[in-house]
């Protein structure tokens, strides 16, 4: 009997027992749906996290005056950098990074990289334009001529800061898209060369930022960016600390860049050779990496649950196939009497098990992909097609069908045709 004929017989047997085959297919489908759905949702979350942190620069790191720690499901440290063993002098503990230190680093750092100095005004603020105003949630950020590029901001209109703006500390500003829409409605372009007010200080708008989009983790459009020297003059506080951002030309040289930055900044801070660093360096992607590690644990757990479900489905499929062998004993006897060989009988029952299992897998993969992408809709990220999980799911179902069908197929092929023909 040719392989095509065996496959055709297997399909006809499945069609003749639609209810039983359908129930088995749905059992397998729900197991695969749970596995693929969870893994697709995790891929959607990872995509959202990556897009949220991409604005910080993939090749960048920052220098801060205090350690950045994140705790998600346990202790985690999002900082990286070179530290030396020793103690920090009491006078240097939690020492702020001054404007002079930040600018000195920018001048002395000679590694192939772009350096930016920035400063965040304390708290969220309200921005005014005549009788219109924003909610008191706007972030006011002071930056230099490199800040927009390092933060992945793009201008839709107007210009970036120049050295004259930075050196003079003039009150010029670039508006985020949300702020421009709030103050100027459907005509945000009118903001360019117009004046706005933050507190009692007026700023001339020189540019509009392209919309970056917001996520559940951060908003990049509800900002007003002015020069770092202006924010230093208007919002300066005794404990104000500046941040230095560095974007390396070659990501493979990141560790070398951070090592040189550590040495330069230690000299600027006048630190002893055996003294521990009193500043912290963090890579832009460190928080995202920490979140990915936590999601990796969830992925392993989801895969384990999926495998347990598939194991239960395999037992159920084997049981169904054994029942099928018992019900079709007379049919098997007739086939053998007409010349069907043992291998042909085995092939037919193995094909039936594989077809049922793969059909359940295809249905489960489709349902799981739709279910998992509900997370994409909630997070506002792109539709995810998890080809890896789809391939793995279908391959696992084929393996489940093969394993589940081998024993019933062997049992069917060993039936004595005389005894089988007399079976009622």
CSV table of C-alpha atoms in Angstrom, one decimal:
chain,number,residue,atom,x,y,z
A,1,UNK,CA,0.0,0.0,0.0
A,2,UNK,CA,1.4,3.3,-1.1
A,3,UNK,CA,2.0,6.1,1.4
A,4,UNK,CA,-0.6,8.3,-0.2
A,5,UNK,CA,-3.3,5.6,0.1
A,6,UNK,CA,-2.4,5.1,3.8
A,7,UNK,CA,-2.7,8.9,4.4
A,8,UNK,CA,-6.1,8.9,2.6
A,9,UNK,CA,-7.4,6.1,4.8
A,10,UNK,CA,-6.3,7.9,7.9
A,11,UNK,CA,-8.1,11.1,6.8
A,12,UNK,CA,-11.3,9.1,6.1
A,13,UNK,CA,-11.1,7.4,9.5
A,14,UNK,CA,-10.8,10.9,11.1
A,15,UNK,CA,-13.8,12.2,9.1
A,16,UNK,CA,-15.9,9.2,10.1
A,17,UNK,CA,-15.3,10.0,13.8
A,18,UNK,CA,-15.7,13.8,13.7
A,19,UNK,CA,-16.9,14.3,17.2
A,20,UNK,CA,-14.2,12.3,18.9
A,21,UNK,CA,-11.5,13.8,16.7
A,22,UNK,CA,-12.9,17.3,17.2
A,23,UNK,CA,-12.8,17.0,20.9
A,24,UNK,CA,-9.3,15.7,20.9
A,25,UNK,CA,-8.2,18.5,18.5
A,26,UNK,CA,-9.7,21.1,20.9
A,27,UNK,CA,-7.9,19.6,23.9
A,28,UNK,CA,-4.6,19.9,22.2
A,29,UNK,CA,-5.4,23.3,20.8
A,30,UNK,CA,-6.1,24.7,24.2
A,31,UNK,CA,-2.8,23.4,25.5
A,32,UNK,CA,-0.9,25.0,22.6
A,33,UNK,CA,-3.0,28.2,22.9
A,34,UNK,CA,-1.9,28.7,26.5
A,35,UNK,CA,1.8,28.1,25.6
A,36,UNK,CA,1.9,30.3,22.5
A,37,UNK,CA,-0.4,33.0,24.0
A,38,UNK,CA,1.8,33.5,27.0
A,39,UNK,CA,5.0,33.5,25.0
A,40,UNK,CA,3.5,35.9,22.4
A,41,UNK,CA,2.4,38.3,25.2
A,42,UNK,CA,5.9,38.2,26.7
A,43,UNK,CA,7.3,39.1,23.2
A,44,UNK,CA,4.9,42.0,23.1
A,45,UNK,CA,6.0,43.2,26.5
A,46,UNK,CA,9.7,42.9,25.5
A,47,UNK,CA,9.0,44.9,22.4
A,48,UNK,CA,7.3,47.6,24.4
A,49,UNK,CA,10.2,47.8,26.9
A,50,UNK,CA,12.7,48.0,24.1
A,51,UNK,CA,10.9,50.8,22.4
A,52,UNK,CA,10.5,52.7,25.7
A,53,UNK,CA,14.2,52.5,26.5
A,54,UNK,CA,15.4,53.0,22.9
A,55,UNK,CA,15.0,56.7,23.5
A,56,UNK,CA,17.9,56.6,25.9
A,57,UNK,CA,20.4,55.5,23.2
A,58,UNK,CA,21.5,51.9,22.6
A,59,UNK,CA,25.2,52.8,22.7
A,60,UNK,CA,25.1,55.2,25.7
A,61,UNK,CA,25.8,55.4,29.4
A,62,UNK,CA,25.3,58.1,31.9
A,63,UNK,CA,27.2,59.4,35.0
A,64,UNK,CA,25.1,60.2,38.0
A,65,UNK,CA,25.8,61.2,41.6
A,66,UNK,CA,23.9,58.3,43.1
A,67,UNK,CA,23.3,54.7,42.4
A,68,UNK,CA,20.2,53.7,40.3
A,69,UNK,CA,18.6,50.6,41.7
A,70,UNK,CA,15.6,48.7,40.4
A,71,UNK,CA,13.7,46.0,42.3
A,72,UNK,CA,11.4,43.8,40.2
A,73,UNK,CA,10.5,40.6,41.8
A,74,UNK,CA,13.7,40.7,43.9
A,75,UNK,CA,16.8,42.7,44.3
A,76,UNK,CA,18.4,44.0,41.2
A,77,UNK,CA,21.2,46.4,40.3
A,78,UNK,CA,20.9,48.4,37.1
A,79,UNK,CA,24.3,50.0,37.4
A,80,UNK,CA,27.5,49.2,35.6
A,81,UNK,CA,30.9,50.8,35.8
A,82,UNK,CA,34.3,50.5,37.2
A,83,UNK,CA,34.7,50.8,40.9
A,84,UNK,CA,37.7,50.4,43.2
A,85,UNK,CA,37.7,48.9,46.6
A,86,UNK,CA,38.0,51.3,49.5
A,87,UNK,CA,36.0,53.8,51.4
A,88,UNK,CA,34.5,57.1,50.4
A,89,UNK,CA,35.4,60.1,52.4
A,90,UNK,CA,32.6,61.4,54.5
A,91,UNK,CA,32.8,64.8,52.7
A,92,UNK,CA,32.4,63.0,49.3
A,93,UNK,CA,29.5,60.7,50.2
A,94,UNK,CA,26.6,61.3,47.8
A,95,UNK,CA,28.4,64.4,46.5
A,96,UNK,CA,26.4,66.1,43.7
A,97,UNK,CA,27.8,66.5,40.2
A,98,UNK,CA,28.3,70.3,39.8
A,99,UNK,CA,27.9,72.2,36.5
A,100,UNK,CA,31.6,72.9,36.5
A,101,UNK,CA,32.5,69.2,36.9
A,102,UNK,CA,30.1,68.2,34.2
A,103,UNK,CA,31.4,70.8,31.7
A,104,UNK,CA,35.0,69.9,32.7
A,105,UNK,CA,34.3,66.2,31.8
A,106,UNK,CA,32.8,67.2,28.5
A,107,UNK,CA,36.0,69.2,27.6
A,108,UNK,CA,38.5,66.6,28.8
A,109,UNK,CA,36.9,63.3,27.6
A,110,UNK,CA,38.7,62.5,24.4
A,111,UNK,CA,37.2,59.0,23.7
A,112,UNK,CA,35.4,58.7,20.3
A,113,UNK,CA,32.0,59.6,21.6
A,114,UNK,CA,29.4,62.4,21.9
A,115,UNK,CA,29.0,63.9,25.4
A,116,UNK,CA,26.0,65.8,26.6
A,117,UNK,CA,25.3,67.6,29.9
A,118,UNK,CA,21.7,67.9,31.1
A,119,UNK,CA,19.8,69.0,34.2
A,120,UNK,CA,16.2,68.3,35.2
A,121,UNK,CA,14.3,71.1,36.9
A,122,UNK,CA,12.8,69.8,40.1
A,123,UNK,CA,9.2,68.5,39.9
A,124,UNK,CA,6.5,68.7,37.2
A,125,UNK,CA,5.5,72.2,36.0
A,126,UNK,CA,2.7,74.1,34.2
A,127,UNK,CA,3.5,75.9,30.9
A,128,UNK,CA,1.4,79.0,30.0
A,129,UNK,CA,0.6,80.6,26.7
A,130,UNK,CA,-1.7,83.7,27.2
A,131,UNK,CA,-4.9,82.2,28.7
A,132,UNK,CA,-4.0,78.6,27.9
A,133,UNK,CA,-2.0,76.3,30.1
A,134,UNK,CA,-1.0,72.7,30.4
A,135,UNK,CA,-1.5,70.3,33.2
A,136,UNK,CA,1.1,70.5,35.9
A,137,UNK,CA,2.9,67.4,34.6
A,138,UNK,CA,5.4,68.9,32.1
A,139,UNK,CA,9.0,68.0,32.6
A,140,UNK,CA,11.4,70.9,32.1
A,141,UNK,CA,14.9,69.7,31.0
A,142,UNK,CA,18.0,71.7,30.4
A,143,UNK,CA,20.3,70.3,27.7
A,144,UNK,CA,23.2,71.3,25.5
A,145,UNK,CA,23.6,71.2,21.7
A,146,UNK,CA,24.0,67.3,21.8
A,147,UNK,CA,21.1,66.5,24.1
A,148,UNK,CA,18.4,66.1,21.4
A,149,UNK,CA,20.6,63.8,19.3
A,150,UNK,CA,21.6,61.6,22.3
A,151,UNK,CA,18.0,61.3,23.4
A,152,UNK,CA,16.8,60.3,19.9
A,153,UNK,CA,14.6,63.4,19.5
A,154,UNK,CA,13.9,64.8,16.1
A,155,UNK,CA,12.8,68.3,15.1
A,156,UNK,CA,9.8,68.8,12.9
A,157,UNK,CA,10.2,72.6,12.7
A,158,UNK,CA,12.7,75.1,13.9
A,159,UNK,CA,16.3,74.5,15.0
A,160,UNK,CA,18.4,72.9,17.7
A,161,UNK,CA,20.3,74.8,20.3
A,162,UNK,CA,23.7,76.3,19.2
A,163,UNK,CA,26.8,77.2,21.2
A,164,UNK,CA,25.7,80.8,21.4
A,165,UNK,CA,22.5,79.7,23.1
A,166,UNK,CA,24.4,77.6,25.6
A,167,UNK,CA,27.1,80.1,26.3
A,168,UNK,CA,24.7,83.1,26.8
A,169,UNK,CA,22.1,81.1,28.7
A,170,UNK,CA,19.3,82.8,26.7
A,171,UNK,CA,15.8,81.7,27.4
A,172,UNK,CA,15.0,79.6,24.3
A,173,UNK,CA,13.1,76.4,24.3
A,174,UNK,CA,12.0,73.4,22.2
A,175,UNK,CA,8.5,72.0,22.8
A,176,UNK,CA,7.4,68.4,23.0
A,177,UNK,CA,4.5,67.5,20.7
A,178,UNK,CA,2.0,67.1,23.6
A,179,UNK,CA,2.8,70.5,25.1
A,180,UNK,CA,2.5,72.2,21.6
A,181,UNK,CA,-0.9,70.5,21.0
A,182,UNK,CA,-2.1,71.6,24.4
A,183,UNK,CA,-1.1,75.2,23.9
A,184,UNK,CA,-1.7,75.7,20.2
A,185,UNK,CA,-4.4,73.1,19.4
A,186,UNK,CA,-4.5,72.0,15.7
A,187,UNK,CA,-1.8,74.5,14.7
A,188,UNK,CA,1.3,73.6,16.8
A,189,UNK,CA,3.5,75.1,14.0
A,190,UNK,CA,2.5,78.5,15.4
A,191,UNK,CA,4.6,77.9,18.4
A,192,UNK,CA,7.9,78.5,16.6
A,193,UNK,CA,9.2,82.0,17.3
A,194,UNK,CA,6.4,82.6,19.8
A,195,UNK,CA,6.7,83.0,23.5
A,196,UNK,CA,5.6,80.8,26.4
A,197,UNK,CA,5.9,81.1,30.1
A,198,UNK,CA,7.1,78.7,32.8
A,199,UNK,CA,6.5,80.3,36.2
A,200,UNK,CA,7.5,83.9,35.8
A,201,UNK,CA,10.1,83.3,33.1
A,202,UNK,CA,9.4,83.8,29.4
A,203,UNK,CA,11.0,81.5,26.8
A,204,UNK,CA,11.1,81.9,23.0
A,205,UNK,CA,10.2,78.7,21.2
A,206,UNK,CA,12.8,77.9,18.6
A,207,UNK,CA,11.7,74.4,17.6
A,208,UNK,CA,9.1,71.6,17.8
A,209,UNK,CA,9.9,68.0,18.5
A,210,UNK,CA,8.6,65.1,16.5
A,211,UNK,CA,6.2,62.8,18.4
A,212,UNK,CA,8.0,59.9,19.9
A,213,UNK,CA,4.9,58.2,21.5
A,214,UNK,CA,4.2,57.4,25.0
A,215,UNK,CA,4.1,54.1,26.8
A,216,UNK,CA,2.9,52.9,30.3
A,217,UNK,CA,6.5,53.4,31.5
A,218,UNK,CA,7.4,56.9,30.4
A,219,UNK,CA,6.2,59.9,28.3
A,220,UNK,CA,8.7,61.5,26.0
A,221,UNK,CA,6.4,64.1,24.4
A,222,UNK,CA,5.2,66.0,27.5
A,223,UNK,CA,8.5,68.0,27.9
A,224,UNK,CA,10.0,71.4,27.4
A,225,UNK,CA,13.7,71.4,26.7
A,226,UNK,CA,15.7,74.5,27.2
A,227,UNK,CA,19.4,75.2,27.5
A,228,UNK,CA,21.3,73.7,30.5
A,229,UNK,CA,22.7,77.2,31.3
A,230,UNK,CA,19.2,78.6,31.4
A,231,UNK,CA,17.9,76.0,33.8
A,232,UNK,CA,21.0,76.4,35.9
A,233,UNK,CA,20.2,80.1,36.3
A,234,UNK,CA,16.4,79.8,36.8
A,235,UNK,CA,16.0,76.5,38.6
A,236,UNK,CA,19.3,76.1,40.3
A,237,UNK,CA,19.3,74.7,43.9
A,238,UNK,CA,22.1,74.1,46.4
A,239,UNK,CA,21.8,70.3,46.0
A,240,UNK,CA,21.2,70.3,42.3
A,241,UNK,CA,23.1,67.6,40.5
A,242,UNK,CA,23.9,67.5,36.7
A,243,UNK,CA,23.9,64.4,34.6
A,244,UNK,CA,26.5,63.5,31.9
A,245,UNK,CA,25.3,61.4,29.0
A,246,UNK,CA,27.8,59.7,26.7
A,247,UNK,CA,27.0,58.0,23.3
A,248,UNK,CA,29.9,55.8,22.0
A,249,UNK,CA,30.5,55.5,18.3
A,250,UNK,CA,31.2,51.8,18.5
A,251,UNK,CA,29.1,49.7,20.9
A,252,UNK,CA,31.9,47.1,21.1
A,253,UNK,CA,34.0,49.7,22.8
A,254,UNK,CA,31.5,50.5,25.5
A,255,UNK,CA,33.5,48.9,28.4
A,256,UNK,CA,36.6,50.8,27.3
A,257,UNK,CA,34.7,54.0,27.1
A,258,UNK,CA,33.2,53.6,30.5
A,259,UNK,CA,36.7,52.8,31.9
A,260,UNK,CA,38.2,55.9,30.5
A,261,UNK,CA,35.2,58.0,31.7
A,262,UNK,CA,35.7,56.6,35.2
A,263,UNK,CA,39.4,57.7,35.2
A,264,UNK,CA,38.7,61.2,33.8
A,265,UNK,CA,35.9,61.8,36.3
A,266,UNK,CA,37.9,60.6,39.2
A,267,UNK,CA,40.6,63.2,38.3
A,268,UNK,CA,38.0,65.9,38.0
A,269,UNK,CA,36.5,65.0,41.4
A,270,UNK,CA,40.0,65.0,42.9
A,271,UNK,CA,39.7,61.5,44.4
A,272,UNK,CA,42.5,59.5,46.1
A,273,UNK,CA,43.8,56.4,44.2
A,274,UNK,CA,42.5,54.0,46.9
A,275,UNK,CA,39.1,55.7,47.3
A,276,UNK,CA,35.9,54.1,46.0
A,277,UNK,CA,34.0,56.0,43.3
A,278,UNK,CA,31.5,58.5,44.7
A,279,UNK,CA,29.6,58.6,41.4
A,280,UNK,CA,27.8,55.9,39.5
A,281,UNK,CA,27.7,55.0,35.8
A,282,UNK,CA,24.8,53.2,34.3
A,283,UNK,CA,24.3,51.9,30.8
A,284,UNK,CA,21.2,53.1,29.0
A,285,UNK,CA,19.9,49.6,28.4
A,286,UNK,CA,20.7,48.2,31.9
A,287,UNK,CA,17.1,48.6,33.2
A,288,UNK,CA,15.7,47.0,30.1
A,289,UNK,CA,18.2,44.1,30.4
A,290,UNK,CA,17.1,43.6,34.0
A,291,UNK,CA,13.4,43.5,32.9
A,292,UNK,CA,14.3,41.1,30.1
A,293,UNK,CA,16.0,38.8,32.7
A,294,UNK,CA,12.8,38.8,34.8
A,295,UNK,CA,10.7,38.1,31.8
A,296,UNK,CA,13.1,35.2,30.9
A,297,UNK,CA,12.1,33.5,34.2
A,298,UNK,CA,8.4,33.9,33.3
A,299,UNK,CA,9.1,32.4,29.8
A,300,UNK,CA,10.7,29.3,31.4
A,301,UNK,CA,7.6,29.0,33.7
A,302,UNK,CA,5.2,29.4,30.8
A,303,UNK,CA,7.1,26.8,28.7
A,304,UNK,CA,7.0,24.4,31.7
A,305,UNK,CA,3.2,24.8,32.0
A,306,UNK,CA,2.9,24.3,28.3
A,307,UNK,CA,4.9,21.1,28.3
A,308,UNK,CA,2.8,19.8,31.2
A,309,UNK,CA,-0.4,20.6,29.3
A,310,UNK,CA,1.0,18.8,26.2
A,311,UNK,CA,1.9,15.8,28.3
A,312,UNK,CA,-1.7,15.6,29.4
A,313,UNK,CA,-2.8,16.0,25.8
A,314,UNK,CA,-0.5,13.2,24.7
A,315,UNK,CA,-2.0,10.8,27.3
A,316,UNK,CA,-5.5,11.8,26.2
A,317,UNK,CA,-4.7,11.3,22.5
A,318,UNK,CA,-3.1,7.9,23.3
A,319,UNK,CA,-6.3,6.9,25.1
A,320,UNK,CA,-8.5,8.0,22.2
A,321,UNK,CA,-6.3,6.0,19.8
A,322,UNK,CA,-6.5,2.9,22.0
A,323,UNK,CA,-10.3,3.2,22.1
A,324,UNK,CA,-10.3,3.6,18.3
A,325,UNK,CA,-8.3,0.4,17.9
A,326,UNK,CA,-10.8,-1.5,20.1
A,327,UNK,CA,-13.8,-0.1,18.1
A,328,UNK,CA,-12.2,-0.8,14.7
A,329,UNK,CA,-11.0,-4.3,15.5
A,330,UNK,CA,-13.3,-5.9,12.9
A,331,UNK,CA,-12.2,-3.2,10.3
A,332,UNK,CA,-8.6,-4.1,10.9
A,333,UNK,CA,-9.4,-7.8,10.4
A,334,UNK,CA,-11.1,-7.0,7.1
A,335,UNK,CA,-8.1,-4.9,6.0
A,336,UNK,CA,-5.6,-7.7,6.9
A,337,UNK,CA,-7.8,-10.3,5.1
A,338,UNK,CA,-7.6,-8.1,2.0
A,339,UNK,CA,-3.8,-8.0,2.1
A,340,UNK,CA,-3.0,-5.1,4.3
A,341,UNK,CA,0.3,-5.6,6.0
A,342,UNK,CA,1.3,-4.9,9.6
A,343,UNK,CA,3.5,-1.9,8.6
A,344,UNK,CA,0.6,-0.4,6.6
A,345,UNK,CA,-1.8,-0.7,9.6
A,346,UNK,CA,0.8,0.9,11.8
A,347,UNK,CA,1.3,3.7,9.4
A,348,UNK,CA,-2.4,4.4,9.2
A,349,UNK,CA,-2.9,4.7,13.0
A,350,UNK,CA,0.3,6.8,13.4
A,351,UNK,CA,-0.9,9.1,10.6
A,352,UNK,CA,-4.2,9.5,12.3
A,353,UNK,CA,-2.6,10.5,15.6
A,354,UNK,CA,-0.2,12.9,13.9
A,355,UNK,CA,-2.9,14.5,11.8
A,356,UNK,CA,-5.2,15.1,14.8
A,357,UNK,CA,-2.3,16.4,16.9
A,358,UNK,CA,-1.0,18.8,14.2
A,359,UNK,CA,-4.6,20.1,13.5
A,360,UNK,CA,-4.9,20.8,17.1
A,361,UNK,CA,-1.5,22.5,17.1
A,362,UNK,CA,-2.4,24.8,14.1
A,363,UNK,CA,-5.7,25.8,15.7
A,364,UNK,CA,-3.9,26.4,19.1
A,365,UNK,CA,-1.1,28.5,17.5
A,366,UNK,CA,-3.7,30.7,15.7
A,367,UNK,CA,-5.7,31.2,18.9
A,368,UNK,CA,-2.6,31.7,21.0
A,369,UNK,CA,-1.2,34.4,18.6
A,370,UNK,CA,-4.5,36.3,18.7
A,371,UNK,CA,-4.7,36.0,22.5
A,372,UNK,CA,-1.1,37.1,23.0
A,373,UNK,CA,-1.4,40.1,20.7
A,374,UNK,CA,-4.2,41.5,23.0
A,375,UNK,CA,-1.2,42.6,25.1
A,376,UNK,CA,0.2,44.4,22.0
A,377,UNK,CA,-3.0,46.3,21.7
A,378,UNK,CA,-3.0,47.3,25.4
A,379,UNK,CA,0.7,48.4,25.2
A,380,UNK,CA,0.3,50.1,21.9
A,381,UNK,CA,3.1,48.1,20.3
A,382,UNK,CA,3.3,46.4,16.9
A,383,UNK,CA,1.5,43.2,16.1
A,384,UNK,CA,3.8,40.3,17.0
A,385,UNK,CA,4.1,37.1,14.9
A,386,UNK,CA,6.1,34.7,17.0
A,387,UNK,CA,7.5,32.5,14.2
A,388,UNK,CA,9.8,30.7,16.6
A,389,UNK,CA,7.0,29.7,19.0
A,390,UNK,CA,4.7,28.8,16.1
A,391,UNK,CA,7.3,26.5,14.6
A,392,UNK,CA,8.0,25.0,18.0
A,393,UNK,CA,4.3,24.5,18.8
A,394,UNK,CA,3.6,22.7,15.5
A,395,UNK,CA,6.8,20.6,15.9
A,396,UNK,CA,5.8,19.6,19.4
A,397,UNK,CA,2.3,18.7,18.3
A,398,UNK,CA,3.8,16.5,15.6
A,399,UNK,CA,6.0,14.8,18.1
A,400,UNK,CA,3.1,14.3,20.6
A,401,UNK,CA,1.1,12.7,17.8
A,402,UNK,CA,3.9,10.4,16.9
A,403,UNK,CA,4.6,9.3,20.4
A,404,UNK,CA,0.9,8.9,21.3
A,405,UNK,CA,0.2,6.9,18.1
A,406,UNK,CA,3.0,4.4,18.2
A,407,UNK,CA,1.7,2.1,20.9
A,408,UNK,CA,-1.9,1.9,19.6
A,409,UNK,CA,-0.5,1.4,16.1
A,410,UNK,CA,1.7,-1.5,17.2
A,411,UNK,CA,-1.3,-3.0,19.0
A,412,UNK,CA,-3.5,-2.7,15.9
A,413,UNK,CA,-0.8,-4.2,13.6
A,414,UNK,CA,-0.4,-7.3,15.8
A,415,UNK,CA,-4.1,-8.3,15.8
A,416,UNK,CA,-4.8,-11.7,14.4
A,417,UNK,CA,-7.0,-11.3,11.4
A,418,UNK,CA,-9.1,-14.4,12.2
A,419,UNK,CA,-9.8,-13.2,15.8
A,420,UNK,CA,-10.4,-9.7,14.5
A,421,UNK,CA,-13.0,-10.8,12.0
A,422,UNK,CA,-14.9,-12.6,14.7
A,423,UNK,CA,-14.9,-9.5,17.0
A,424,UNK,CA,-18.3,-8.0,17.8
